[in-house]
Amino acid sequence: MKRTTILLLVLIVSLGTLSARENSVAVGAQLGFTTTGVLVDVGLGDLYLQAGVNYPLGMTYIATYADAEDTFVDIYTFNADISQAFALSENFDMKIGLGTTAFTNFGPVVLGLAGAVVKGEYWIPNKNTGIFLNLNIPVMAYGIIEDNDTFDGGVVFNGLFPLAGLLTSTVGVLYAF
């Protein structure tokens, strides 16, 4: 059993070196309910690190139609993940890894979701442009709240957290250089 598991891991890691994207750095934009913004995707050997700075346009849309006093919410989102690419064709990569989406008001509150990330990237042949779909599958929530010199933080697991991935998943474009 151990030998089979080790062999399977070696095969997965060796397939990860084949990637549809030739360049190691890509920048782009993403669109999602809670994560609409810009991102950078950097290849680090077999692994890829992606980080984004975003604004929750979906929440602003709901606030606009709910006749809220302030339609622009004072919450910003940051996302980051680390994943490994598996080439499924000459122009299509499937990336699997771990990621997080953090919500903050640049004040005493930071809340976030963390879990698995599954991404599909299609790179247009003979171009440096690609499109992607980023599916988040959070399995835990974390938070830090600083209030009057006290520091509270914690981690929570719940079976319903994967449903939050419907709000944090994104689509977008990338440009590699």
PDB file of C-alpha atoms in Angstrom:
ATOM      1  CA  MET A   1       0.000   0.000   0.000  1.00  0.00           C
ATOM      2  CA  LYS A   2       2.823   2.416   0.871  1.00  0.00           C
ATOM      3  CA  ARG A   3       4.645   1.661  -2.369  1.00  0.00           C
ATOM      4  CA  THR A   4       1.499   2.291  -4.423  1.00  0.00           C
ATOM      5  CA  THR A   5       0.900   5.601  -2.657  1.00  0.00           C
ATOM      6  CA  ILE A   6       4.499   6.717  -3.170  1.00  0.00           C
ATOM      7  CA  LEU A   7       4.393   5.693  -6.843  1.00  0.00           C
ATOM      8  CA  LEU A   8       1.143   7.603  -7.330  1.00  0.00           C
ATOM      9  CA  LEU A   9       2.612  10.728  -5.694  1.00  0.00           C
ATOM     10  CA  VAL A  10       5.745  10.542  -7.866  1.00  0.00           C
ATOM     11  CA  LEU A  11       3.595  10.239 -10.993  1.00  0.00           C
ATOM     12  CA  ILE A  12       1.443  13.211 -10.001  1.00  0.00           C
ATOM     13  CA  VAL A  13       4.458  15.398  -9.211  1.00  0.00           C
ATOM     14  CA  SER A  14       6.235  14.448 -12.442  1.00  0.00           C
ATOM     15  CA  LEU A  15       3.153  15.247 -14.537  1.00  0.00           C
ATOM     16  CA  GLY A  16       2.962  18.639 -12.869  1.00  0.00           C
ATOM     17  CA  THR A  17       6.111  19.796 -14.650  1.00  0.00           C
ATOM     18  CA  LEU A  18       4.255  19.815 -17.956  1.00  0.00           C
ATOM     19  CA  SER A  19       2.409  23.123 -18.256  1.00  0.00           C
ATOM     20  CA  ALA A  20       0.570  24.898 -21.052  1.00  0.00           C
ATOM     21  CA  ARG A  21       2.004  28.250 -19.966  1.00  0.00           C
ATOM     22  CA  GLU A  22       5.587  28.774 -21.048  1.00  0.00           C
ATOM     23  CA  ASN A  23       6.271  31.952 -19.042  1.00  0.00           C
ATOM     24  CA  SER A  24       6.569  31.954 -15.286  1.00  0.00           C
ATOM     25  CA  VAL A  25       4.758  35.241 -14.484  1.00  0.00           C
ATOM     26  CA  ALA A  26       1.214  36.235 -15.460  1.00  0.00           C
ATOM     27  CA  VAL A  27      -0.988  39.147 -14.416  1.00  0.00           C
ATOM     28  CA  GLY A  28      -4.699  39.458 -14.918  1.00  0.00           C
ATOM     29  CA  ALA A  29      -8.158  40.368 -13.762  1.00  0.00           C
ATOM     30  CA  GLN A  30     -10.839  38.246 -12.134  1.00  0.00           C
ATOM     31  CA  LEU A  31     -14.578  38.605 -11.699  1.00  0.00           C
ATOM     32  CA  GLY A  32     -16.554  37.055  -8.874  1.00  0.00           C
ATOM     33  CA  PHE A  33     -19.249  37.866  -6.319  1.00  0.00           C
ATOM     34  CA  THR A  34     -16.828  38.663  -3.491  1.00  0.00           C
ATOM     35  CA  THR A  35     -13.552  38.784  -5.410  1.00  0.00           C
ATOM     36  CA  THR A  36     -13.459  41.180  -8.359  1.00  0.00           C
ATOM     37  CA  GLY A  37     -10.037  42.662  -8.943  1.00  0.00           C
ATOM     38  CA  VAL A  38      -6.488  42.105 -10.127  1.00  0.00           C
ATOM     39  CA  LEU A  39      -4.112  39.211  -9.572  1.00  0.00           C
ATOM     40  CA  VAL A  40      -0.629  37.941 -10.236  1.00  0.00           C
ATOM     41  CA  ASP A  41       0.261  34.291 -10.881  1.00  0.00           C
ATOM     42  CA  VAL A  42       3.927  33.327 -10.446  1.00  0.00           C
ATOM     43  CA  GLY A  43       5.454  29.983 -11.372  1.00  0.00           C
ATOM     44  CA  LEU A  44       7.881  28.675  -8.762  1.00  0.00           C
ATOM     45  CA  GLY A  45       9.225  25.562 -10.415  1.00  0.00           C
ATOM     46  CA  ASP A  46       6.488  22.940 -10.264  1.00  0.00           C
ATOM     47  CA  LEU A  47       4.230  25.107  -8.090  1.00  0.00           C
ATOM     48  CA  TYR A  48       2.282  28.270  -8.855  1.00  0.00           C
ATOM     49  CA  LEU A  49       1.557  31.054  -6.383  1.00  0.00           C
ATOM     50  CA  GLN A  50      -1.386  33.335  -7.083  1.00  0.00           C
ATOM     51  CA  ALA A  51      -2.329  36.473  -5.125  1.00  0.00           C
ATOM     52  CA  GLY A  52      -5.124  38.955  -5.741  1.00  0.00           C
ATOM     53  CA  VAL A  53      -6.485  42.236  -4.431  1.00  0.00           C
ATOM     54  CA  ASN A  54     -10.242  42.568  -4.845  1.00  0.00           C
ATOM     55  CA  TYR A  55     -13.481  44.367  -4.070  1.00  0.00           C
ATOM     56  CA  PRO A  56     -16.820  42.584  -3.408  1.00  0.00           C
ATOM     57  CA  LEU A  57     -18.914  43.905  -6.310  1.00  0.00           C
ATOM     58  CA  GLY A  58     -21.671  41.358  -5.693  1.00  0.00           C
ATOM     59  CA  MET A  59     -22.210  42.642  -2.170  1.00  0.00           C
ATOM     60  CA  THR A  60     -22.305  46.221  -3.503  1.00  0.00           C
ATOM     61  CA  TYR A  61     -24.903  45.178  -6.077  1.00  0.00           C
ATOM     62  CA  ILE A  62     -27.147  43.741  -3.356  1.00  0.00           C
ATOM     63  CA  ALA A  63     -26.677  46.844  -1.181  1.00  0.00           C
ATOM     64  CA  THR A  64     -27.706  49.040  -4.117  1.00  0.00           C
ATOM     65  CA  TYR A  65     -31.011  47.237  -4.588  1.00  0.00           C
ATOM     66  CA  ALA A  66     -31.646  46.882  -0.856  1.00  0.00           C
ATOM     67  CA  ASP A  67     -31.730  50.702  -0.562  1.00  0.00           C
ATOM     68  CA  ALA A  68     -28.827  50.712   1.860  1.00  0.00           C
ATOM     69  CA  GLU A  69     -27.542  54.066   3.089  1.00  0.00           C
ATOM     70  CA  ASP A  70     -24.014  53.355   1.895  1.00  0.00           C
ATOM     71  CA  THR A  71     -24.018  51.269  -1.283  1.00  0.00           C
ATOM     72  CA  PHE A  72     -20.251  50.815  -1.330  1.00  0.00           C
ATOM     73  CA  VAL A  73     -19.346  48.414   1.458  1.00  0.00           C
ATOM     74  CA  ASP A  74     -16.175  49.034   3.439  1.00  0.00           C
ATOM     75  CA  ILE A  75     -14.873  45.512   2.932  1.00  0.00           C
ATOM     76  CA  TYR A  76     -12.020  44.430   0.697  1.00  0.00           C
ATOM     77  CA  THR A  77     -10.888  40.941  -0.167  1.00  0.00           C
ATOM     78  CA  PHE A  78      -7.512  39.375  -0.691  1.00  0.00           C
ATOM     79  CA  ASN A  79      -6.999  35.919  -2.101  1.00  0.00           C
ATOM     80  CA  ALA A  80      -3.952  33.710  -2.312  1.00  0.00           C
ATOM     81  CA  ASP A  81      -3.309  30.124  -3.265  1.00  0.00           C
ATOM     82  CA  ILE A  82      -0.548  27.722  -4.041  1.00  0.00           C
ATOM     83  CA  SER A  83      -1.217  25.005  -6.593  1.00  0.00           C
ATOM     84  CA  GLN A  84       0.384  22.521  -8.924  1.00  0.00           C
ATOM     85  CA  ALA A  85      -0.421  22.495 -12.645  1.00  0.00           C
ATOM     86  CA  PHE A  86      -1.300  19.348 -14.548  1.00  0.00           C
ATOM     87  CA  ALA A  87      -1.308  19.666 -18.339  1.00  0.00           C
ATOM     88  CA  LEU A  88      -4.445  18.034 -19.712  1.00  0.00           C
ATOM     89  CA  SER A  89      -3.682  19.164 -23.267  1.00  0.00           C
ATOM     90  CA  GLU A  90      -1.222  21.404 -25.075  1.00  0.00           C
ATOM     91  CA  ASN A  91      -3.220  24.526 -24.158  1.00  0.00           C
ATOM     92  CA  PHE A  92      -5.151  23.537 -21.019  1.00  0.00           C
ATOM     93  CA  ASP A  93      -3.880  23.217 -17.448  1.00  0.00           C
ATOM     94  CA  MET A  94      -5.713  21.934 -14.402  1.00  0.00           C
ATOM     95  CA  LYS A  95      -4.305  23.347 -11.162  1.00  0.00           C
ATOM     96  CA  ILE A  96      -5.023  21.813  -7.768  1.00  0.00           C
ATOM     97  CA  GLY A  97      -3.912  23.295  -4.476  1.00  0.00           C
ATOM     98  CA  LEU A  98      -4.739  25.156  -1.277  1.00  0.00           C
ATOM     99  CA  GLY A  99      -6.035  28.699  -1.042  1.00  0.00           C
ATOM    100  CA  THR A 100      -7.616  31.369   1.095  1.00  0.00           C
ATOM    101  CA  THR A 101      -9.851  34.392   0.710  1.00  0.00           C
ATOM    102  CA  ALA A 102      -9.619  37.038   3.445  1.00  0.00           C
ATOM    103  CA  PHE A 103     -12.114  39.830   4.081  1.00  0.00           C
ATOM    104  CA  THR A 104     -10.983  42.983   5.870  1.00  0.00           C
ATOM    105  CA  ASN A 105     -12.003  46.569   6.500  1.00  0.00           C
ATOM    106  CA  PHE A 106      -8.379  47.600   7.096  1.00  0.00           C
ATOM    107  CA  GLY A 107      -9.349  47.955  10.724  1.00  0.00           C
ATOM    108  CA  PRO A 108      -9.567  45.573  13.632  1.00  0.00           C
ATOM    109  CA  VAL A 109     -11.363  42.776  11.733  1.00  0.00           C
ATOM    110  CA  VAL A 110     -10.031  40.096   9.383  1.00  0.00           C
ATOM    111  CA  LEU A 111     -12.234  37.124   8.477  1.00  0.00           C
ATOM    112  CA  GLY A 112     -11.410  34.465   5.951  1.00  0.00           C
ATOM    113  CA  LEU A 113     -12.113  31.120   4.355  1.00  0.00           C
ATOM    114  CA  ALA A 114      -9.497  28.507   3.487  1.00  0.00           C
ATOM    115  CA  GLY A 115      -9.534  25.199   1.677  1.00  0.00           C
ATOM    116  CA  ALA A 116      -8.953  23.473  -1.627  1.00  0.00           C
ATOM    117  CA  VAL A 117      -8.646  25.256  -4.980  1.00  0.00           C
ATOM    118  CA  VAL A 118      -9.313  23.732  -8.401  1.00  0.00           C
ATOM    119  CA  LYS A 119      -8.465  25.896 -11.420  1.00  0.00           C
ATOM    120  CA  GLY A 120      -8.739  25.399 -15.127  1.00  0.00           C
ATOM    121  CA  GLU A 121      -6.588  27.550 -17.414  1.00  0.00           C
ATOM    122  CA  TYR A 122      -6.904  27.675 -21.188  1.00  0.00           C
ATOM    123  CA  TRP A 123      -4.063  29.420 -23.030  1.00  0.00           C
ATOM    124  CA  ILE A 124      -4.855  30.687 -26.520  1.00  0.00           C
ATOM    125  CA  PRO A 125      -2.448  29.016 -28.990  1.00  0.00           C
ATOM    126  CA  ASN A 126       0.524  31.195 -30.018  1.00  0.00           C
ATOM    127  CA  LYS A 127      -0.604  33.987 -27.664  1.00  0.00           C
ATOM    128  CA  ASN A 128       0.371  35.059 -24.156  1.00  0.00           C
ATOM    129  CA  THR A 129      -3.283  35.325 -23.146  1.00  0.00           C
ATOM    130  CA  GLY A 130      -5.347  32.818 -21.227  1.00  0.00           C
ATOM    131  CA  ILE A 131      -8.711  32.496 -19.508  1.00  0.00           C
ATOM    132  CA  PHE A 132      -9.344  30.719 -16.228  1.00  0.00           C
ATOM    133  CA  LEU A 133     -12.010  29.417 -13.878  1.00  0.00           C
ATOM    134  CA  ASN A 134     -11.075  29.305 -10.199  1.00  0.00           C
ATOM    135  CA  LEU A 135     -13.274  27.070  -8.003  1.00  0.00           C
ATOM    136  CA  ASN A 136     -12.791  27.455  -4.262  1.00  0.00           C
ATOM    137  CA  ILE A 137     -13.836  24.715  -1.858  1.00  0.00           C
ATOM    138  CA  PRO A 138     -13.410  26.214   1.631  1.00  0.00           C
ATOM    139  CA  VAL A 139     -13.408  23.822   4.573  1.00  0.00           C
ATOM    140  CA  MET A 140     -12.585  26.221   7.398  1.00  0.00           C
ATOM    141  CA  ALA A 141     -13.151  29.805   8.456  1.00  0.00           C
ATOM    142  CA  TYR A 142     -10.722  31.884  10.460  1.00  0.00           C
ATOM    143  CA  GLY A 143     -10.860  35.283  12.009  1.00  0.00           C
ATOM    144  CA  ILE A 144      -8.970  37.869  13.989  1.00  0.00           C
ATOM    145  CA  ILE A 145     -10.723  40.648  15.875  1.00  0.00           C
ATOM    146  CA  GLU A 146      -8.803  43.219  17.870  1.00  0.00           C
ATOM    147  CA  ASP A 147     -10.949  45.106  20.356  1.00  0.00           C
ATOM    148  CA  ASN A 148      -9.704  47.421  23.114  1.00  0.00           C
ATOM    149  CA  ASP A 149      -6.255  45.891  23.442  1.00  0.00           C
ATOM    150  CA  THR A 150      -7.631  42.333  23.455  1.00  0.00           C
ATOM    151  CA  PHE A 151      -6.784  40.032  20.617  1.00  0.00           C
ATOM    152  CA  ASP A 152      -9.261  37.319  19.704  1.00  0.00           C
ATOM    153  CA  GLY A 153      -8.804  34.880  16.909  1.00  0.00           C
ATOM    154  CA  GLY A 154      -9.965  31.446  16.004  1.00  0.00           C
ATOM    155  CA  VAL A 155     -10.598  28.744  13.445  1.00  0.00           C
ATOM    156  CA  VAL A 156     -13.951  27.068  12.771  1.00  0.00           C
ATOM    157  CA  PHE A 157     -14.756  23.990  10.689  1.00  0.00           C
ATOM    158  CA  ASN A 158     -18.257  23.361   9.347  1.00  0.00           C
ATOM    159  CA  GLY A 159     -19.713  21.034   6.743  1.00  0.00           C
ATOM    160  CA  LEU A 160     -21.549  23.929   5.078  1.00  0.00           C
ATOM    161  CA  PHE A 161     -18.417  25.976   4.315  1.00  0.00           C
ATOM    162  CA  PRO A 162     -17.911  24.419   0.847  1.00  0.00           C
ATOM    163  CA  LEU A 163     -21.123  26.213  -0.199  1.00  0.00           C
ATOM    164  CA  ALA A 164     -19.335  29.525   0.395  1.00  0.00           C
ATOM    165  CA  GLY A 165     -17.165  28.587  -2.590  1.00  0.00           C
ATOM    166  CA  LEU A 166     -20.090  29.661  -4.773  1.00  0.00           C
ATOM    167  CA  LEU A 167     -19.438  33.223  -3.601  1.00  0.00           C
ATOM    168  CA  THR A 168     -15.615  33.175  -3.700  1.00  0.00           C
ATOM    169  CA  SER A 169     -15.066  31.391  -7.031  1.00  0.00           C
ATOM    170  CA  THR A 170     -13.981  33.528  -9.999  1.00  0.00           C
ATOM    171  CA  VAL A 171     -13.471  33.678 -13.749  1.00  0.00           C
ATOM    172  CA  GLY A 172     -10.861  35.840 -15.416  1.00  0.00           C
ATOM    173  CA  VAL A 173      -8.129  36.507 -17.904  1.00  0.00           C
ATOM    174  CA  LEU A 174      -4.353  36.259 -17.615  1.00  0.00           C
ATOM    175  CA  TYR A 175      -1.520  37.765 -19.627  1.00  0.00           C
ATOM    176  CA  ALA A 176       1.855  36.008 -19.352  1.00  0.00           C
ATOM    177  CA  PHE A 177       5.167  37.788 -19.901  1.00  0.00           C
TER     178      PHE A 177
END
